[in-house]
CSV table of C-alpha atoms in Angstrom, one decimal:
chain,number,residue,atom,x,y,z
A,9,MET,CA,57.8,102.8,60.6
A,10,LYS,CA,58.7,103.1,56.9
A,11,LYS,CA,60.2,106.4,56.0
A,12,THR,CA,58.0,108.6,53.9
A,13,GLY,CA,60.8,110.9,52.9
A,14,TYR,CA,60.2,114.4,54.3
A,15,GLY,CA,62.9,116.6,52.8
A,16,LEU,CA,65.0,119.3,54.4
A,17,PHE,CA,62.7,122.0,53.1
A,18,THR,CA,59.6,120.4,54.5
A,19,THR,CA,61.2,120.0,57.9
A,20,ILE,CA,62.3,123.7,57.9
A,21,ALA,CA,58.8,124.7,56.7
A,22,MET,CA,57.3,122.8,59.6
A,23,ILE,CA,59.3,124.7,62.2
A,24,ILE,CA,58.7,128.1,60.5
A,25,GLY,CA,55.1,127.2,59.8
A,26,VAL,CA,54.3,126.3,63.5
A,27,VAL,CA,56.3,129.2,65.1
A,28,ILE,CA,55.0,132.0,62.8
A,29,GLY,CA,51.3,132.2,63.4
A,30,SER,CA,49.1,135.2,63.8
A,31,GLY,CA,50.9,136.7,66.8
A,32,ILE,CA,53.7,138.4,65.0
A,33,PHE,CA,51.2,140.6,63.0
A,34,PHE,CA,49.9,142.1,66.2
A,35,LYS,CA,53.0,142.2,68.5
A,36,SER,CA,54.6,145.4,67.3
A,37,ASP,CA,52.4,147.8,69.3
A,38,ASN,CA,52.9,145.8,72.6
A,39,ILE,CA,56.7,145.8,72.1
A,40,LEU,CA,56.8,149.5,71.3
A,41,VAL,CA,54.6,150.3,74.4
A,42,ALA,CA,57.0,148.3,76.6
A,43,THR,CA,60.1,150.0,75.1
A,44,ASN,CA,58.5,153.5,75.1
A,45,GLY,CA,58.5,153.7,71.4
A,46,SER,CA,62.1,152.7,70.9
A,47,ILE,CA,62.6,150.6,67.8
A,48,ALA,CA,66.2,149.9,68.5
A,49,LEU,CA,65.4,148.6,72.0
A,50,GLY,CA,62.6,146.5,70.5
A,51,VAL,CA,65.1,144.9,68.2
A,52,LEU,CA,67.4,144.2,71.2
A,53,VAL,CA,64.5,142.6,73.1
A,54,PHE,CA,63.6,140.4,70.2
A,55,CYS,CA,67.2,139.2,70.2
A,56,ILE,CA,67.2,138.5,73.9
A,57,ALA,CA,63.9,136.6,73.7
A,58,ALA,CA,65.3,134.6,70.7
A,59,ILE,CA,67.9,133.1,72.9
A,60,ALA,CA,65.4,130.4,74.0
A,61,ILE,CA,64.7,129.2,70.4
A,62,ILE,CA,68.1,129.8,68.7
A,63,PHE,CA,70.3,128.2,71.3
A,64,GLY,CA,67.6,125.7,72.3
A,65,SER,CA,67.5,124.5,68.7
A,66,LEU,CA,71.2,124.4,68.4
A,67,THR,CA,71.5,122.4,71.6
A,68,ILE,CA,68.7,119.9,70.7
A,69,SER,CA,70.3,119.5,67.3
A,70,GLU,CA,73.2,117.8,69.0
A,71,LEU,CA,70.8,115.1,70.3
A,72,ALA,CA,69.0,114.9,66.9
A,73,ALA,CA,72.3,114.2,65.2
A,74,ARG,CA,72.8,111.2,67.6
A,75,ASN,CA,69.3,109.7,67.4
A,76,SER,CA,67.0,109.0,64.5
A,77,GLU,CA,64.4,106.9,66.3
A,78,ALA,CA,60.7,107.7,66.3
A,79,GLY,CA,59.5,110.0,69.0
A,80,GLY,CA,61.8,113.0,68.9
A,81,LEU,CA,62.0,114.3,72.5
A,82,ILE,CA,60.8,110.9,73.8
A,83,ALA,CA,63.8,109.2,72.1
A,84,TYR,CA,66.2,111.9,73.2
A,85,ALA,CA,65.0,111.6,76.9
A,86,GLU,CA,65.2,107.8,76.8
A,87,GLN,CA,68.7,107.9,75.4
A,88,SER,CA,69.9,110.7,77.7
A,89,TYR,CA,68.2,109.5,81.0
A,90,ASN,CA,65.8,106.6,81.2
A,91,LYS,CA,62.5,105.2,80.1
A,92,SER,CA,60.6,106.7,83.0
A,93,ILE,CA,61.6,110.2,82.1
A,94,ALA,CA,61.0,109.5,78.4
A,95,CYS,CA,57.5,108.4,79.2
A,96,ALA,CA,56.9,111.6,81.1
A,97,PHE,CA,58.1,113.7,78.2
A,98,GLY,CA,55.8,111.8,75.8
A,99,TRP,CA,52.7,112.1,78.0
A,100,PHE,CA,53.4,115.8,78.5
A,101,GLN,CA,53.5,116.4,74.7
A,102,THR,CA,50.6,114.0,73.9
A,103,PHE,CA,48.1,115.0,76.6
A,104,LEU,CA,49.1,118.7,77.2
A,105,TYR,CA,51.5,120.5,74.9
A,106,PHE,CA,50.3,119.6,71.4
A,107,PRO,CA,46.5,119.3,72.0
A,108,THR,CA,46.1,122.5,74.0
A,109,LEU,CA,48.0,124.5,71.3
A,110,ILE,CA,45.9,122.8,68.6
A,111,ALA,CA,42.7,123.7,70.4
A,112,VAL,CA,43.6,127.4,71.0
A,113,VAL,CA,45.1,128.0,67.5
A,114,ALA,CA,42.2,126.4,65.7
A,115,TYR,CA,39.8,128.6,67.8
A,116,VAL,CA,41.8,131.6,66.8
A,117,ALA,CA,41.3,130.5,63.1
A,118,GLY,CA,37.6,130.6,63.8
A,119,ILE,CA,37.9,134.2,65.1
A,120,TYR,CA,39.7,135.4,62.0
A,121,ILE,CA,37.5,133.5,59.6
A,122,CYS,CA,34.5,135.3,61.1
A,123,LEU,CA,36.3,138.6,60.7
A,124,LEU,CA,37.1,137.9,57.1
A,125,PHE,CA,33.4,137.4,56.2
A,126,GLY,CA,32.1,140.1,58.5
A,127,ILE,CA,30.3,137.7,60.8
A,128,ASN,CA,29.7,138.8,64.3
A,129,GLY,CA,30.7,135.3,65.5
A,130,SER,CA,29.7,133.9,68.8
A,131,LEU,CA,32.0,131.8,70.9
A,132,GLU,CA,30.1,128.7,69.8
A,133,LEU,CA,30.5,129.6,66.1
A,134,GLN,CA,34.2,130.3,66.5
A,135,ILE,CA,34.7,127.0,68.3
A,136,LEU,CA,32.6,125.1,65.6
A,137,ILE,CA,34.8,126.6,62.9
A,138,GLY,CA,37.9,125.6,64.9
A,139,LEU,CA,36.5,122.1,65.1
A,140,ILE,CA,36.0,122.0,61.3
A,141,VAL,CA,39.6,123.2,60.8
A,142,ILE,CA,40.9,120.4,63.0
A,143,VAL,CA,38.8,117.8,61.3
A,144,MET,CA,39.9,118.9,57.8
A,145,ILE,CA,43.6,119.0,58.7
A,146,TYR,CA,43.4,115.6,60.4
A,147,ILE,CA,41.8,114.1,57.3
A,148,LEU,CA,44.5,115.7,55.1
A,149,ASN,CA,47.3,114.2,57.2
A,150,GLY,CA,45.6,110.9,57.9
A,151,LEU,CA,45.3,110.2,54.2
A,152,SER,CA,48.9,110.8,53.5
A,153,SER,CA,51.9,112.2,55.2
A,154,LYS,CA,52.9,113.7,51.8
A,155,LEU,CA,49.7,115.8,51.6
A,156,GLY,CA,50.4,117.3,55.1
A,157,GLY,CA,53.9,118.1,54.1
A,158,LEU,CA,52.9,119.7,50.8
A,159,PHE,CA,50.3,121.9,52.6
A,160,GLN,CA,52.9,122.8,55.2
A,161,ASN,CA,55.4,123.9,52.5
A,162,ALA,CA,52.7,126.0,50.7
A,163,SER,CA,51.3,127.7,53.9
A,164,THR,CA,54.8,128.6,55.1
A,165,ILE,CA,55.6,130.3,51.8
A,166,ILE,CA,52.2,132.1,51.7
A,167,LYS,CA,52.5,133.3,55.3
A,168,LEU,CA,55.9,134.9,54.7
A,169,ILE,CA,54.6,137.1,51.8
A,170,PRO,CA,52.9,139.8,53.9
A,171,LEU,CA,55.8,139.9,56.4
A,172,ILE,CA,58.4,140.3,53.8
A,173,LEU,CA,56.3,142.9,51.8
A,174,ILE,CA,55.8,145.1,54.8
A,175,ALA,CA,59.5,144.8,55.7
A,176,ILE,CA,60.5,145.9,52.2
A,177,ALA,CA,57.9,148.7,52.2
A,178,GLY,CA,59.2,150.0,55.5
A,179,ILE,CA,62.8,150.0,54.4
A,180,ILE,CA,62.1,151.7,51.1
A,181,LEU,CA,59.3,154.1,52.2
A,182,GLY,CA,60.0,154.5,55.9
A,183,GLU,CA,62.5,156.5,57.9
A,184,PRO,CA,65.3,154.2,58.9
A,185,SER,CA,67.1,157.2,60.5
A,186,SER,CA,64.7,157.0,63.3
A,187,ILE,CA,66.6,154.1,64.7
A,188,THR,CA,69.5,155.6,66.6
A,189,SER,CA,72.0,154.5,69.3
A,190,VAL,CA,71.0,157.5,71.4
A,191,GLU,CA,67.4,156.3,71.4
A,192,LEU,CA,68.6,152.9,72.5
A,193,SER,CA,70.9,154.2,75.3
A,194,SER,CA,68.2,156.4,76.8
A,195,ALA,CA,65.4,153.8,76.5
A,196,VAL,CA,67.3,151.0,78.0
A,197,LYS,CA,67.6,152.9,81.3
A,198,SER,CA,64.0,152.1,82.0
A,199,THR,CA,63.2,148.6,83.2
A,200,GLY,CA,59.7,148.5,81.6
A,201,TRP,CA,61.1,146.9,78.4
A,202,ILE,CA,61.6,143.7,80.3
A,203,ALA,CA,57.8,143.1,80.2
A,204,ALA,CA,58.2,142.6,76.4
A,205,ILE,CA,60.5,139.6,76.8
A,206,ALA,CA,57.9,136.9,77.7
A,207,PRO,CA,55.3,137.8,75.0
A,208,ILE,CA,58.0,137.8,72.3
A,209,ALA,CA,59.5,134.5,73.6
A,210,PHE,CA,56.0,132.9,73.5
A,211,SER,CA,55.8,134.0,69.8
A,212,PHE,CA,58.8,131.8,69.1
A,213,ASP,CA,57.2,128.7,70.7
A,214,GLY,CA,56.6,125.6,68.7
A,215,TRP,CA,60.1,124.9,67.2
A,216,ILE,CA,60.3,121.6,69.0
A,217,VAL,CA,57.4,120.1,67.0
A,218,SER,CA,59.8,119.1,64.1
A,219,THR,CA,61.5,116.5,66.3
A,220,THR,CA,58.4,114.3,66.2
A,221,ILE,CA,58.8,113.6,62.5
A,222,GLY,CA,62.6,113.2,62.7
A,223,HIS,CA,62.4,109.4,62.0
A,224,GLU,CA,60.5,110.2,58.8
A,225,VAL,CA,63.0,112.8,57.5
A,226,ARG,CA,65.4,111.6,54.8
A,227,ASP,CA,68.9,111.3,56.3
A,228,SER,CA,67.5,112.6,59.5
A,229,LYS,CA,70.8,112.7,61.4
A,230,ARG,CA,72.0,115.3,58.9
A,231,ASN,CA,68.8,117.1,57.8
A,232,LEU,CA,67.0,117.5,61.2
A,233,PRO,CA,69.9,119.2,62.9
A,234,LYS,CA,70.2,121.5,59.8
A,235,ALA,CA,66.5,122.3,60.0
A,236,LEU,CA,66.8,123.0,63.8
A,237,ILE,CA,69.6,125.5,63.0
A,238,ILE,CA,68.3,127.1,59.8
A,239,ALA,CA,64.7,127.6,60.7
A,240,PRO,CA,65.1,129.4,64.1
A,241,ILE,CA,67.6,131.9,62.6
A,242,SER,CA,65.4,132.4,59.6
A,243,ILE,CA,62.4,133.1,61.9
A,244,LEU,CA,64.4,135.7,63.9
A,245,ILE,CA,65.5,137.5,60.7
A,246,VAL,CA,61.9,137.6,59.4
A,247,TYR,CA,60.6,138.8,62.8
A,248,LEU,CA,63.2,141.6,63.0
A,249,LEU,CA,62.6,142.7,59.4
A,250,TYR,CA,58.9,142.8,59.9
A,251,PHE,CA,59.1,144.7,63.2
A,252,VAL,CA,61.6,147.2,61.9
A,253,GLY,CA,59.7,147.6,58.6
A,254,ILE,CA,56.2,148.2,60.0
A,255,SER,CA,57.7,150.5,62.8
A,256,ILE,CA,59.5,152.8,60.5
A,257,TYR,CA,56.7,152.7,57.8
A,258,VAL,CA,53.8,153.5,60.1
A,259,GLY,CA,55.7,155.2,62.9
A,260,PRO,CA,56.1,154.2,66.6
A,261,GLU,CA,53.7,156.8,67.9
A,262,THR,CA,51.0,155.8,65.4
A,263,ILE,CA,51.4,152.1,66.1
A,264,MET,CA,51.2,152.7,69.9
A,265,SER,CA,48.1,154.9,69.5
A,266,LEU,CA,46.2,152.6,67.1
A,267,GLY,CA,47.1,149.3,68.8
A,268,ASP,CA,46.3,146.2,66.7
A,269,ALA,CA,44.6,148.4,64.2
A,270,HIS,CA,48.0,149.6,62.9
A,271,VAL,CA,48.1,146.4,60.8
A,272,ASP,CA,45.0,147.4,58.9
A,273,LEU,CA,46.4,150.9,58.4
A,274,ALA,CA,49.6,149.5,56.9
A,275,ALA,CA,47.7,147.0,54.8
A,276,ASN,CA,45.4,149.7,53.4
A,277,ASN,CA,48.3,152.0,52.6
A,278,LEU,CA,50.1,149.2,50.8
A,279,PHE,CA,47.3,147.3,49.1
A,280,GLY,CA,44.4,149.8,49.0
A,281,MET,CA,40.9,149.4,50.4
A,282,TRP,CA,41.0,145.6,50.2
A,283,GLY,CA,44.3,145.6,52.1
A,284,SER,CA,42.9,144.5,55.4
A,285,LYS,CA,41.0,141.6,53.8
A,286,ILE,CA,44.2,140.5,52.0
A,287,VAL,CA,46.1,140.5,55.3
A,288,LEU,CA,43.3,138.6,57.0
A,289,VAL,CA,43.5,135.9,54.3
A,290,PHE,CA,47.3,135.7,54.9
A,291,VAL,CA,46.8,135.5,58.6
A,292,ILE,CA,44.2,132.7,58.3
A,293,ILE,CA,46.5,130.7,56.1
A,294,SER,CA,49.2,131.4,58.6
A,295,ILE,CA,47.1,130.1,61.5
A,296,ILE,CA,45.9,127.0,59.6
A,297,GLY,CA,49.5,126.3,58.7
A,298,THR,CA,50.3,126.3,62.4
A,299,VAL,CA,47.5,123.9,63.1
A,300,ASN,CA,48.7,121.6,60.4
A,301,GLY,CA,52.3,121.6,61.7
A,302,LEU,CA,51.1,120.8,65.2
A,303,ILE,CA,48.8,118.0,63.9
A,304,MET,CA,51.7,116.6,61.9
A,305,GLY,CA,53.5,116.3,65.2
A,306,ILE,CA,50.8,114.9,67.5
A,307,ILE,CA,49.5,112.1,65.3
A,308,ARG,CA,52.8,110.3,65.7
A,309,LEU,CA,53.2,110.7,69.4
A,310,PRO,CA,50.8,107.9,70.6
A,311,TYR,CA,52.6,105.6,68.1
A,312,SER,CA,56.0,106.7,69.3
A,313,LEU,CA,55.0,105.9,72.9
A,314,ALA,CA,53.2,102.7,71.9
A,315,ILE,CA,56.3,101.1,70.2
A,316,ARG,CA,58.0,101.6,73.6
A,317,ASN,CA,55.0,100.2,75.5
A,318,MET,CA,54.5,103.6,77.2
A,319,PHE,CA,50.9,104.1,76.1
A,320,PRO,CA,47.7,102.3,77.3
A,321,LYS,CA,46.8,99.4,74.9
A,322,SER,CA,50.1,99.9,73.2
A,323,GLU,CA,49.5,96.9,70.9
A,324,ILE,CA,46.7,98.8,69.3
A,325,PHE,CA,48.5,102.1,68.7
A,326,ALA,CA,51.8,100.7,67.5
A,327,ASN,CA,50.4,99.7,64.1
A,328,VAL,CA,51.0,101.4,60.8
A,329,ASP,CA,48.5,101.3,58.0
A,330,GLU,CA,50.0,99.6,54.9
A,331,LYS,CA,48.3,101.8,52.4
A,332,THR,CA,48.9,105.2,53.8
A,333,LYS,CA,52.0,104.3,55.8
A,334,MET,CA,50.5,106.3,58.6
A,335,PRO,CA,49.7,105.2,62.2
A,336,ILE,CA,45.9,105.5,61.9
A,337,ASN,CA,45.0,104.4,65.4
A,338,SER,CA,47.5,106.9,66.8
A,339,THR,CA,46.0,109.5,64.6
A,340,VAL,CA,42.5,108.8,65.8
A,341,VAL,CA,43.4,108.9,69.5
A,342,SER,CA,45.3,112.1,69.1
A,343,PHE,CA,42.2,113.6,67.4
A,344,ILE,CA,40.1,112.6,70.3
A,345,ILE,CA,42.5,114.2,72.7
A,346,SER,CA,42.7,117.4,70.7
A,347,VAL,CA,38.9,117.8,70.4
A,348,SER,CA,38.6,117.1,74.1
A,349,TRP,CA,40.9,120.0,74.8
A,350,LEU,CA,38.9,122.2,72.4
A,351,ALA,CA,35.8,121.4,74.6
A,352,VAL,CA,37.8,122.4,77.7
A,353,HIS,CA,38.9,125.6,76.0
A,354,TYR,CA,35.3,126.4,75.2
A,355,PHE,CA,34.3,125.8,78.8
A,356,THR,CA,37.1,127.9,80.3
A,357,THR,CA,36.5,130.7,77.8
A,358,LYS,CA,32.7,130.7,78.3
A,359,THR,CA,33.0,130.7,82.1
A,360,GLY,CA,35.9,133.1,82.3
A,361,LEU,CA,37.8,130.5,84.3
A,362,LEU,CA,41.2,131.6,83.0
A,363,PRO,CA,41.1,135.5,82.8
A,364,ASN,CA,43.7,137.0,80.5
A,365,SER,CA,44.9,133.4,79.8
A,366,ASP,CA,44.0,130.2,78.0
A,367,ILE,CA,44.6,126.5,78.3
A,368,SER,CA,47.7,126.6,76.0
A,369,GLU,CA,49.7,128.4,78.7
A,370,ILE,CA,49.3,125.2,80.9
A,371,SER,CA,51.9,123.6,78.6
A,372,ILE,CA,53.9,126.6,77.4
A,373,THR,CA,54.8,127.7,80.9
A,374,MET,CA,56.4,124.3,81.7
A,375,SER,CA,57.8,123.0,78.4
A,376,TYR,CA,61.0,124.9,78.7
A,377,VAL,CA,61.6,123.3,82.2
A,378,LEU,CA,61.6,119.9,80.5
A,379,TYR,CA,63.8,121.1,77.7
A,380,ALA,CA,66.3,122.2,80.3
A,381,LEU,CA,66.9,118.5,81.2
A,382,LEU,CA,68.0,117.8,77.7
A,383,TYR,CA,70.2,121.0,77.6
A,384,VAL,CA,71.9,119.7,80.8
A,385,LYS,CA,72.6,116.4,79.1
A,386,VAL,CA,74.2,118.1,76.1
A,387,LEU,CA,76.3,120.3,78.6
A,388,GLN,CA,77.4,117.1,80.3
A,389,LEU,CA,78.5,115.7,76.9
A,390,GLY,CA,80.4,118.9,76.3
A,391,ILE,CA,82.1,118.7,79.7
A,392,LYS,CA,83.1,115.0,79.0
A,393,LYS,CA,84.5,116.1,75.6
A,394,GLU,CA,82.1,113.7,73.8
A,395,ILE,CA,81.1,116.9,72.0
A,396,LYS,CA,84.5,118.3,71.2
A,397,SER,CA,83.4,121.8,70.2
A,398,ILE,CA,83.3,124.2,73.2
A,399,ILE,CA,80.7,126.3,71.4
A,400,ARG,CA,78.4,123.3,70.7
A,401,GLY,CA,79.0,121.4,73.9
A,402,ILE,CA,79.3,124.2,76.4
A,403,ILE,CA,78.3,127.7,75.3
A,404,ASN,CA,75.1,126.7,73.3
A,405,PRO,CA,73.5,124.6,76.1
A,406,ILE,CA,74.4,127.3,78.7
A,407,LEU,CA,72.7,130.0,76.6
A,408,ALA,CA,69.8,127.6,76.0
A,409,LEU,CA,69.4,127.2,79.8
A,410,CYS,CA,69.5,131.0,80.1
A,411,GLY,CA,66.7,131.1,77.5
A,412,SER,CA,64.6,128.6,79.5
A,413,ALA,CA,65.2,130.8,82.6
A,414,ILE,CA,64.0,133.9,80.7
A,415,ILE,CA,60.8,132.1,79.7
A,416,LEU,CA,60.2,130.7,83.2
A,417,LEU,CA,60.8,134.1,84.9
A,418,GLY,CA,58.5,135.8,82.5
A,419,SER,CA,55.8,133.2,83.2
A,420,ILE,CA,56.0,133.2,87.0
A,421,GLY,CA,54.4,136.7,87.0
A,422,ASN,CA,51.2,135.0,85.8
A,423,SER,CA,48.9,134.5,88.8
A,424,LEU,CA,47.8,131.1,87.3
A,425,PHE,CA,51.4,129.9,87.0
A,426,TRP,CA,51.3,127.6,90.0
A,427,ILE,CA,48.0,126.1,89.0
A,428,TYR,CA,49.4,125.3,85.6
A,429,ALA,CA,52.5,123.8,87.2
A,430,VAL,CA,50.4,121.5,89.4
A,431,ILE,CA,48.4,120.3,86.3
A,432,CYS,CA,51.7,119.6,84.4
A,433,LEU,CA,53.2,117.8,87.4
A,434,GLY,CA,50.1,115.7,87.6
A,435,ILE,CA,50.5,114.5,84.0
A,436,LEU,CA,54.2,113.9,84.5
A,437,LEU,CA,53.7,111.8,87.7
A,438,SER,CA,50.9,109.9,86.0
A,439,ALA,CA,53.3,108.9,83.2
A,440,VAL,CA,55.9,107.8,85.7
A,441,VAL,CA,53.4,105.7,87.7
A,442,PHE,CA,52.1,104.1,84.4
A,443,TRP,CA,55.6,103.2,83.3
A,444,ARG,CA,56.5,101.7,86.7
A,445,ASN,CA,53.4,99.5,86.6
A,446,VAL,CA,54.3,98.4,83.0
A,447,SER,CA,57.8,97.6,84.1
A,448,LYS,CA,56.6,95.6,87.1
A,449,ASN,CA,54.2,93.6,84.9
A,450,GLU,CA,56.9,92.9,82.3
A,451,LEU,CA,59.2,91.8,85.1
A,452,SER,CA,56.5,89.6,86.6
A,453,ASN,CA,55.7,88.0,83.2
A,454,ASN,CA,59.4,87.3,82.5
A,455,LEU,CA,59.8,85.6,85.9
A,456,SER,CA,56.7,83.5,85.3
A,457,GLU,CA,58.1,82.4,81.9
A,458,ASN,CA,61.4,81.5,83.4
A,459,ILE,CA,59.8,79.4,86.1
């Protein structure tokens, strides 16, 4: 595929834009409840949960620096292991990870848009608005990769504004002295704070999306690894500043008593009576920016699989439109998959089939298990001295594996975990069976030609 020239900033913006959605605005109360109101312990838990994204990104950046082919994780898995595993990675991302996240996040956009206009929206209306959001973003990206990149840059900058404003307000107007080491030492004795790790870790999810556009990034072997290092660290800093800022501005006790409503209180105090509306606008832009980043990733996945003959009717989906320089057929099929999952999300929500859960957890709970395979490969490169730095080749992948373990342990507590695991395993096995059939057919055709 011809390079369209995504720059370093767009790549960084894609990661930040996908990871920072609406969740961070409403996580502070949950964290403080789990830490018994300890701001210092909350900061510590944020840092522990960030292990998964920080060191995961640092580790994957080693593979990104060695491979600039289309496909991101598909290419890394193919180079690190074999085509069968690469096909499994690709199918998992194409049929589960990306589309389930797109469906749920677009639905959340529908919820907040209804709130913004004071509409008592039904589930059907929220799903319809989510569908409209998906259609609009697909059209935007289908017309030109440049348009999608520009929107990602703009939405990322916009979504950072309220986070940074609240952080600054808290530091200037709050009581920083409330964060003490005594508070931390006493709070850490309780084990309840461990419950905050999984939700925070999930709020960091989505960083891997940027690898799907790696082959379209200018000087990708240099810029993609840089983005995978700069973006996660930037996200952690923003998260910490926001959490500390709103906690010392509003106060831990007030936040815990008000729950999610503490965001409205902070917004009204800072911006006046229209504060909550302003925050809602920022949140909606933030959510739509996340949808855009996810769609930027998924539209290239069927294409990336097809050029490797790892997708049904590969000859159809391996084409790139000469005018837009985009894989149009790949875009269309990814749209169908995403909308299909939106329909599934509607059904599961309407029937209450997944209580206290949603379809996105099907992929999130297992994605870090797959990432671990790549972390192990980087660790092997470090042990063999192919990566000379002990930090990059040994320490980073070990900490990344620890991060995956944290996510996995936090997820096992979900009563639906094993159901999700079976669904994911079904997709992975289907990919392996498909690739083996393709390989057999290719071998049979080659033998026939030789005869």
